[in-house]
Amino acid sequence: MSWKNSAERWGPVSQLLHWLIVLLVLVLAIVGLTMGELPKTPKYFWVYTLHKSVGIIVLALVLVRIGWRLHAGAPRPVAGTPAWQARMASLTHALLYALLLAMPLSGWLYDSASGLRPFRWFGLVEMPKLSAPNESLSALSNDAHELLFWVLVALVALHAAAALYHHLFQHDATLTRMLPRRRGGPGAG
């Protein structure tokens, strides 16, 4: 078994990174949308620190994913895919990577510029500030973080809808090649 991507499908490293990032972004979205409703108790600050810490993990994983994709390549478009769809898929992937980098960076910049006490990743390591306290930069980066989130939601919905369209209506391997192969099934081994 090869860990790299093949011309036909994503390899296990790419699959693991893809689904791990999906899961962590889903957790971040749920926490991010609900933490504003929490009373300002120690639990709130724990949840807020957890949100920031997981955001840094996503940033690191996206960098690893981009590096792995540069190293391992990407599968060719599924046979019969029109050129415009292949270009749209490439553009969508590039935008997803950009947003997945910009989201945690904008949150980190917001935290830095807000002048809050130092952020300690999972309470262990103090993260460097990206900026000195700056009220206007803090507001701008917070607004950017929120806007980028909703753009990411829309793009992820489009990405998932396209994969489901290919699976349900085109009956091609666009979706299944990002899923692990079943042991003993066709092509396993």
PDB file of C-alpha atoms in Angstrom, residues 49 52-53 117-127:
ATOM      1  CA  THR A  49      -8.770  28.942  25.124  1.00  0.00           C
ATOM      2  CA  LYS A  52      -8.020  29.125  20.046  1.00  0.00           C
ATOM      3  CA  SER A  53      -5.865  26.055  20.737  1.00  0.00           C
ATOM      4  CA  ARG A 117      -3.599  38.284  28.493  1.00  0.00           C
ATOM      5  CA  PRO A 118      -1.117  36.000  26.737  1.00  0.00           C
ATOM      6  CA  PHE A 119      -2.674  33.006  25.026  1.00  0.00           C
ATOM      7  CA  ARG A 120      -1.246  29.686  26.163  1.00  0.00           C
ATOM      8  CA  TRP A 121      -1.858  26.833  23.718  1.00  0.00           C
ATOM      9  CA  PHE A 122      -3.832  24.264  25.753  1.00  0.00           C
ATOM     10  CA  GLY A 123      -2.445  26.084  28.788  1.00  0.00           C
ATOM     11  CA  LEU A 124       1.037  24.748  28.008  1.00  0.00           C
ATOM     12  CA  VAL A 125       2.946  27.019  25.627  1.00  0.00           C
ATOM     13  CA  GLU A 126       2.661  30.778  25.394  1.00  0.00           C
ATOM     14  CA  MET A 127       1.926  31.738  21.788  1.00  0.00           C
TER      15      MET A 127
END
